[in-house]
Amino acid sequence: MPTEPWFMSDDPETELELGPEERLFTTVLRERATAWTAPPAVSRVAKPEDDSLLVACVGLGDGPDGWPPLVGLHLTGSTVRGDLLNEHFYWLPEPRTGLALDATGTPRELAALAADWFERVLRMRVVRQEWHHRGRCYATRTLFSNDARDTRGAHDARGAHDVFDRYVDGLAPPRRRTDPGRPDRVVVLRDAAPEVGTSASY
C-alpha cells in the first residue's frame, strides 16, 4: 500500500470545491482503492482552473512525483474519460490510445469503473524507449504491457508506432522521424504485477 491515501489533493481548497456528485465519486474511488493489491504509485485529484471537471490521476514514471508517464481521467457530469494525461495541463490525447476509458453512469457506477481501470493499468509493465544521437536523447516513447514476461516493452499504448512522448528535431539525426529504428535504451519504469490468485512465470 502507498504511504499515504490514494487520490488525495495537494491543495486543501480542492476538497471544498467538489460538488456533491464529484464528492461521491471521489469517496467511492478512494474506498475501492484501499482494497487494491497492485504496486503503489503516486496519485492525486485536482480541479483545473476552469472548474469544469474533476481530474484523478496516477504517476507511473521515474520523474518528479512519479511521472511522467501520467494516466488519469476526467469526470464531467455523468461521463468519465480516461487515458494518458499531459502532466502539466491534464489534457487527454487525441487520437485516444489503447488505454482509453469512456463510460457514462451515476457517480458510484463511474467510480467503480474508474477504480477497476486504474488497478488494471497499475498492474501493467511500463517501459520507456529512448533514442540517442551524439550522446543526447532526442526521442522517448512509453509502452505498456499486461505480461510480466514481456521484456520488449510490449504493445504501444498509443496504437501508433510513429508517435513519441518527446521528440526534439534539433537533436535527431536526419530522416529518423518516421523510422527511428531500434531504441538505444529501454528503461523499465514499472514491472507487471500478476492478478491476485494467479502466478507469473518468468
XYZ file of C-alpha atoms in Angstrom:
202
model
C 0.000 0.000 0.000
C 1.166 3.587 -0.589
C 2.387 5.539 2.417
C -0.493 7.998 2.022
C -4.123 7.512 0.960
C -4.955 7.200 -2.717
C -6.240 10.211 -4.673
C -5.760 12.960 -2.126
C -5.466 16.564 -3.256
C -2.284 18.598 -2.860
C -4.480 21.690 -2.479
C -6.890 21.741 0.513
C -9.216 24.093 -1.380
C -9.864 21.379 -3.984
C -11.859 19.341 -1.469
C -14.022 22.377 -0.692
C -14.680 22.961 -4.401
C -16.081 19.483 -5.054
C -19.763 19.311 -5.911
C -21.970 16.571 -4.423
C -21.524 14.183 -7.360
C -17.772 14.793 -7.511
C -17.529 14.221 -3.766
C -19.411 10.908 -4.040
C -17.265 9.811 -6.978
C -14.055 10.643 -5.125
C -15.200 8.935 -1.921
C -16.105 5.692 -3.706
C -12.901 5.748 -5.777
C -10.796 6.138 -2.616
C -12.712 3.354 -0.856
C -12.214 0.984 -3.785
C -8.524 1.860 -3.978
C -7.899 0.756 -0.380
C -8.561 -2.837 -1.492
C -6.047 -2.770 -4.371
C -3.149 -5.207 -4.257
C -1.397 -3.564 -7.211
C 2.021 -1.982 -6.568
C 1.759 1.524 -5.050
C 2.089 4.719 -7.050
C 1.727 8.446 -6.576
C -1.852 9.675 -7.108
C -3.916 12.835 -6.770
C -7.194 14.543 -7.552
C -7.302 18.059 -8.964
C -9.676 20.708 -10.255
C -8.359 22.597 -13.305
C -8.698 26.362 -13.237
C -11.831 26.432 -15.385
C -13.572 24.248 -12.751
C -15.442 22.311 -15.466
C -14.218 18.855 -14.500
C -12.542 16.719 -11.866
C -9.204 15.041 -12.618
C -7.961 11.878 -10.890
C -4.521 10.651 -11.913
C -1.669 8.265 -11.136
C 2.036 8.637 -11.955
C 3.861 5.564 -13.259
C 7.243 7.020 -14.154
C 10.593 7.886 -12.645
C 10.379 11.656 -12.890
C 9.410 14.207 -10.245
C 6.495 12.978 -8.142
C 6.467 9.665 -10.020
C 5.645 10.957 -13.502
C 5.738 11.020 -16.484
C 4.008 8.974 -17.696
C 0.769 10.078 -16.122
C -2.522 8.224 -16.539
C -5.816 9.588 -15.355
C -9.364 10.556 -16.069
C -11.735 13.455 -16.468
C -15.090 13.343 -14.684
C -17.638 15.682 -16.256
C -21.221 15.266 -15.097
C -22.261 11.692 -15.868
C -19.261 10.966 -18.112
C -15.771 9.748 -17.360
C -12.903 9.589 -19.874
C -9.509 8.133 -19.010
C -6.185 7.748 -20.833
C -2.626 9.012 -20.719
C -2.559 12.588 -19.439
C -0.347 15.562 -20.100
C 1.467 16.010 -16.790
C 1.247 19.815 -16.888
C -2.239 20.546 -18.231
C -4.066 17.214 -17.703
C -5.026 17.025 -21.383
C -6.223 13.717 -22.814
C -4.524 12.670 -26.067
C -6.138 12.792 -29.486
C -6.371 10.292 -31.021
C -7.076 8.125 -27.987
C -4.655 5.348 -27.020
C -5.201 1.677 -26.317
C -5.545 2.533 -22.608
C -8.614 4.714 -23.105
C -11.676 4.507 -20.851
C -15.023 6.028 -21.879
C -18.149 5.489 -19.789
C -21.372 7.101 -18.600
C -23.356 6.413 -15.441
C -24.001 7.512 -11.897
C -21.117 8.804 -9.750
C -20.997 5.494 -7.884
C -21.000 3.428 -11.092
C -18.335 5.597 -12.684
C -16.139 5.421 -9.591
C -16.294 1.608 -9.638
C -15.395 1.524 -13.357
C -12.586 4.037 -12.795
C -11.181 2.039 -9.873
C -11.092 -1.154 -11.952
C -9.445 0.735 -14.811
C -6.785 2.295 -12.583
C -5.999 -1.057 -10.965
C -5.643 -2.719 -14.376
C -3.223 -0.007 -15.544
C -1.283 -0.204 -12.264
C -0.620 -3.895 -12.935
C 0.866 -3.248 -16.370
C 4.524 -3.326 -17.228
C 5.664 0.158 -18.239
C 8.866 0.864 -20.147
C 10.355 3.958 -21.715
C 12.186 3.580 -25.022
C 14.897 6.145 -25.725
C 16.707 7.142 -28.918
C 20.081 8.880 -28.691
C 22.275 10.763 -31.151
C 25.714 12.085 -30.334
C 25.215 11.350 -26.653
C 21.882 13.165 -26.305
C 18.355 11.770 -26.095
C 16.209 13.100 -28.921
C 13.122 10.893 -28.606
C 11.249 8.872 -25.981
C 8.190 6.645 -26.155
C 6.286 4.931 -23.331
C 4.930 1.416 -23.852
C 2.566 -0.652 -21.710
C 2.031 -4.406 -21.325
C -0.111 -6.805 -19.297
C 2.515 -9.539 -19.478
C 5.222 -9.679 -16.794
C 7.308 -11.897 -19.107
C 7.461 -9.325 -21.880
C 10.975 -7.865 -21.917
C 10.471 -5.987 -25.189
C 8.144 -3.298 -23.872
C 5.048 -4.922 -25.351
C 2.326 -3.063 -27.188
C 2.299 0.640 -27.830
C -0.496 2.130 -25.752
C -0.877 4.868 -28.325
C -1.713 2.380 -31.052
C 0.708 4.040 -33.477
C 4.404 3.280 -33.705
C 5.396 6.694 -35.030
C 4.082 8.701 -32.055
C 6.533 9.858 -29.408
C 6.193 11.218 -25.896
C 9.049 13.564 -26.715
C 10.888 14.343 -29.954
C 13.481 17.089 -30.439
C 14.149 17.734 -34.123
C 17.307 19.704 -33.411
C 18.932 16.714 -31.671
C 17.774 13.990 -34.064
C 19.781 12.601 -36.977
C 18.323 13.283 -40.445
C 15.272 11.284 -41.602
C 14.678 9.456 -38.322
C 11.236 10.920 -37.507
C 9.229 8.277 -39.406
C 11.659 5.375 -38.940
C 13.568 5.647 -35.672
C 14.794 2.060 -35.745
C 15.502 0.132 -32.574
C 15.704 2.196 -29.377
C 19.166 2.797 -27.959
C 17.963 2.278 -24.391
C 14.918 0.760 -22.698
C 14.177 1.775 -19.102
C 11.743 -0.322 -17.040
C 9.606 2.180 -15.161
C 7.330 -0.388 -13.588
C 7.203 -4.199 -13.617
C 3.978 -6.036 -14.338
C 2.115 -7.444 -11.344
C 0.069 -10.664 -11.519
C -3.602 -10.649 -10.623
C -4.460 -11.860 -7.119
C -4.727 -15.636 -7.098
C -2.511 -16.064 -10.168
C 1.203 -16.645 -10.530
C 3.522 -15.189 -13.099
C 6.193 -17.322 -14.735
C 9.385 -15.713 -15.933
